[in-house]
Tab-separated table of C-alpha atoms in Angstrom:
chain	number	residue	atom	x	y	z
A	1	MET	CA	1.468	-5.514	-9.553
A	2	GLU	CA	3.117	-6.720	-12.748
A	3	ILE	CA	5.274	-3.589	-12.821
A	4	LYS	CA	6.518	-4.294	-9.306
A	5	MET	CA	7.410	-7.875	-10.222
A	6	LYS	CA	9.292	-6.628	-13.282
A	7	ARG	CA	11.203	-4.224	-11.046
A	8	VAL	CA	12.048	-7.067	-8.678
A	9	ILE	CA	13.310	-9.225	-11.523
A	10	ILE	CA	15.369	-6.368	-12.960
A	11	PHE	CA	16.821	-5.546	-9.543
A	12	SER	CA	17.626	-9.209	-8.898
A	13	SER	CA	19.346	-9.433	-12.276
A	14	PHE	CA	21.419	-6.333	-11.547
A	15	LEU	CA	22.310	-7.769	-8.164
A	16	LEU	CA	23.502	-10.989	-9.776
A	17	ILE	CA	25.489	-9.069	-12.412
A	18	PHE	CA	27.052	-6.900	-9.708
A	19	ALA	CA	27.966	-9.984	-7.679
A	20	THR	CA	29.539	-11.592	-10.753
A	21	LEU	CA	31.572	-8.469	-11.531
A	22	PHE	CA	32.637	-8.332	-7.905
A	23	LEU	CA	33.769	-11.941	-8.162
A	24	LEU	CA	35.777	-11.142	-11.287
A	25	VAL	CA	37.533	-8.275	-9.540
A	26	ILE	CA	38.263	-10.488	-6.541
A	27	SER	CA	39.558	-13.275	-8.780
A	28	VAL	CA	41.877	-10.863	-10.623
A	29	PHE	CA	43.115	-9.569	-7.288
A	30	ILE	CA	43.665	-13.081	-5.926
A	31	ASN	CA	45.300	-14.147	-9.185
A	32	SER	CA	47.760	-11.278	-8.877
A	33	LEU	CA	48.726	-12.693	-5.477
A	34	LYS	CA	49.732	-15.971	-7.157
A	35	VAL	CA	47.189	-18.096	-5.305
A	36	ASN	CA	46.705	-21.758	-6.064
A	37	PRO	CA	44.139	-22.136	-8.932
A	38	LYS	CA	42.117	-24.715	-6.971
A	39	VAL	CA	41.772	-22.305	-4.032
A	40	LEU	CA	40.777	-19.554	-6.451
A	41	GLU	CA	38.164	-21.792	-8.060
A	42	GLN	CA	36.704	-22.745	-4.675
A	43	SER	CA	36.631	-19.092	-3.598
A	44	VAL	CA	34.821	-18.067	-6.763
A	45	LYS	CA	32.274	-20.869	-6.331
A	46	LEU	CA	31.697	-19.849	-2.722
A	47	LEU	CA	31.203	-16.189	-3.609
A	48	LEU	CA	28.924	-17.071	-6.518
A	49	GLY	CA	26.865	-19.273	-4.187
A	50	LEU	CA	26.570	-16.407	-1.708
A	51	ALA	CA	25.457	-14.051	-4.484
A	52	THR	CA	22.828	-16.570	-5.588
A	53	ILE	CA	21.512	-16.953	-2.042
A	54	LEU	CA	21.377	-13.174	-1.644
A	55	THR	CA	19.451	-12.789	-4.907
A	56	LEU	CA	17.058	-15.584	-3.961
A	57	THR	CA	16.434	-14.007	-0.556
A	58	TRP	CA	15.696	-10.634	-2.146
A	59	THR	CA	13.342	-12.188	-4.688
A	60	ILE	CA	11.395	-14.100	-2.022
A	61	PHE	CA	11.120	-11.001	0.175
A	62	SER	CA	9.860	-8.948	-2.759
A	63	TYR	CA	7.351	-11.636	-3.732
A	64	PHE	CA	5.784	-11.718	-0.265
A	65	HIS	CA	5.742	-7.931	-0.108
A	66	THR	CA	3.899	-7.845	-3.438
A	67	LYS	CA	1.378	-10.455	-2.270
A	68	LYS	CA	0.717	-8.451	0.899
A	69	LEU	CA	0.154	-5.343	-1.204
A	70	GLU	CA	-2.266	-7.244	-3.472
A	71	TYR	CA	-4.242	-8.469	-0.446
A	72	THR	CA	-4.408	-4.967	1.020
A	73	SER	CA	-5.519	-3.528	-2.317
A	74	LYS	CA	-8.259	-6.136	-2.661
A	75	ASP	CA	-9.466	-5.489	0.880
A	76	ARG	CA	-9.547	-1.722	0.269
A	77	ARG	CA	-11.434	-2.252	-2.990
A	78	GLU	CA	-14.134	-4.244	-1.170
A	79	TRP	CA	-14.259	-1.625	1.609
A	80	ARG	CA	-14.746	1.195	-0.912
A	81	SER	CA	-17.426	-0.834	-2.677
A	82	SER	CA	-19.445	-1.313	0.520
A	83	LEU	CA	-19.194	2.402	1.343
A	84	ARG	CA	-20.283	3.312	-2.202
A	85	LYS	CA	-23.421	1.211	-1.728
A	86	VAL	CA	-24.142	3.127	1.468
A	87	LEU	CA	-23.566	6.379	-0.392
A	88	ILE	CA	-26.064	5.375	-3.094
A	89	THR	CA	-28.631	4.466	-0.440
A	90	LEU	CA	-28.093	7.772	1.377
A	91	ARG	CA	-28.654	9.685	-1.860
A	92	GLU	CA	-31.998	8.031	-2.549
A	93	ASN	CA	-34.918	10.431	-2.240
A	94	ASP	CA	-37.173	8.165	-0.187
A	95	LEU	CA	-34.651	7.914	2.638
A	96	GLU	CA	-35.961	9.690	5.698
A	97	LYS	CA	-33.619	10.832	8.447
A	98	GLY	CA	-33.729	8.507	11.451
A	99	GLY	CA	-35.580	5.834	9.489
A	100	LYS	CA	-34.676	2.164	9.419
A	101	ARG	CA	-32.650	2.376	6.185
A	102	HIS	CA	-30.841	5.485	7.406
A	103	GLN	CA	-29.899	3.732	10.660
A	104	LYS	CA	-28.649	0.738	8.684
A	105	CYS	CA	-26.446	3.020	6.554
A	106	LYS	CA	-25.089	4.723	9.659
A	107	SER	CA	-24.329	1.348	11.221
A	108	ILE	CA	-22.460	0.171	8.133
A	109	VAL	CA	-20.352	3.338	8.016
A	110	LEU	CA	-19.590	3.216	11.740
A	111	ALA	CA	-18.619	-0.458	11.467
A	112	ASN	CA	-16.311	0.200	8.505
A	113	LEU	CA	-14.312	3.016	10.093
A	114	ASN	CA	-11.609	2.882	12.724
A	115	PRO	CA	-13.404	3.334	16.073
A	116	LEU	CA	-10.278	4.896	17.639
A	117	PRO	CA	-8.917	7.260	14.997
A	118	SER	CA	-6.332	9.921	15.733
A	119	ASP	CA	-7.777	13.281	16.734
A	120	ASN	CA	-7.132	14.935	13.405
A	121	SER	CA	-7.965	12.165	10.927
A	122	ILE	CA	-10.578	12.069	8.208
A	123	ASP	CA	-12.074	8.982	9.861
A	124	LYS	CA	-12.678	10.970	13.055
A	125	LYS	CA	-14.467	13.759	11.205
A	126	VAL	CA	-16.668	11.289	9.322
A	127	LEU	CA	-17.420	9.363	12.527
A	128	ASP	CA	-18.387	12.588	14.287
A	129	ILE	CA	-20.744	13.523	11.465
A	130	PHE	CA	-22.407	10.091	11.448
A	131	LYS	CA	-22.627	9.799	15.254
A	132	ASN	CA	-24.102	13.253	15.753
A	133	ASP	CA	-27.382	13.469	13.895
A	134	THR	CA	-26.351	15.939	11.239
A	135	SER	CA	-28.059	16.269	7.897
A	136	ILE	CA	-27.951	13.508	5.333
A	137	SER	CA	-26.323	15.879	2.841
A	138	LYS	CA	-23.415	16.389	5.281
A	139	GLN	CA	-23.135	12.636	5.716
A	140	VAL	CA	-23.071	12.162	1.947
A	141	SER	CA	-20.433	14.871	1.559
A	142	ALA	CA	-18.273	13.388	4.319
A	143	LEU	CA	-18.520	9.914	2.811
A	144	GLU	CA	-17.662	11.247	-0.658
A	145	ASN	CA	-14.556	12.955	0.752
A	146	LEU	CA	-13.542	9.802	2.606
A	147	LEU	CA	-13.878	7.713	-0.552
A	148	LYS	CA	-11.952	10.337	-2.539
A	149	PHE	CA	-9.139	10.302	0.024
A	150	ASP	CA	-8.977	6.512	0.106
A	151	TRP	CA	-8.945	6.297	-3.681
A	152	GLU	CA	-6.068	8.780	-3.867
A	153	ARG	CA	-4.273	6.907	-1.088
A	154	ALA	CA	-4.629	3.666	-3.043
A	155	LYS	CA	-3.200	5.301	-6.172
A	156	LEU	CA	-0.293	6.788	-4.244
A	157	ALA	CA	0.435	3.519	-2.435
A	158	THR	CA	2.368	2.356	-5.464
A	159	GLY	CA	4.758	5.303	-5.242
A	160	PHE	CA	6.665	7.296	-2.674
A	161	ARG	CA	4.725	10.558	-2.783
A	162	SER	CA	3.660	10.768	0.847
A	163	ASN	CA	3.838	14.595	0.820
A	164	LYS	CA	1.146	14.726	-1.858
A	165	LEU	CA	-1.001	12.342	0.182
A	166	LYS	CA	-0.559	14.480	3.305
A	167	SER	CA	-1.588	17.651	1.470
A	168	LEU	CA	-4.615	15.840	0.003
A	169	GLU	CA	-5.603	14.658	3.479
A	170	ILE	CA	-5.396	18.210	4.839
A	171	GLU	CA	-7.445	19.538	1.923
A	172	LEU	CA	-10.165	16.899	2.314
A	173	LYS	CA	-10.331	17.342	6.099
A	174	ASN	CA	-10.956	21.024	5.532
A	175	ASN	CA	-13.792	20.132	3.134
A	176	ILE	CA	-15.557	18.048	5.795
A	177	LYS	CA	-17.362	20.396	8.137
């Protein structure tokens, strides 16, 4: 998150510098037209004020975007943590299929996934595996793939590599059988 804030500050600074240079060019142009110095001064102040407002607006927008991203990241982290606990429970040797602890794990997974996923999503495949009484090893494998996909999605959320995320999703969906 700190990197994003640094980018915002750098971009805002460049925006302010650009606006100032633009004002200088405008003032030279107006000066060549032999405009009254008071009018020129007022024009420069007005343009500088507009540049400041624009920079402030951009900074506020970026701040709220960053806060939203932080909230989403925190929520995903907690979601992954709860699914990891389920995964640990499913891997325990004393867990019998259809038992009380197994049903609790299934309920947690079903509650944590989108109940109306698209037809070809990883969530749908995992939901199908947990709804239909397949083996615990398949459930563990599906949950591992889901966590892997979400972890990669979280890492890629900071960049613009959606093609890599799409190929990873296809690969992981093929792993879930």
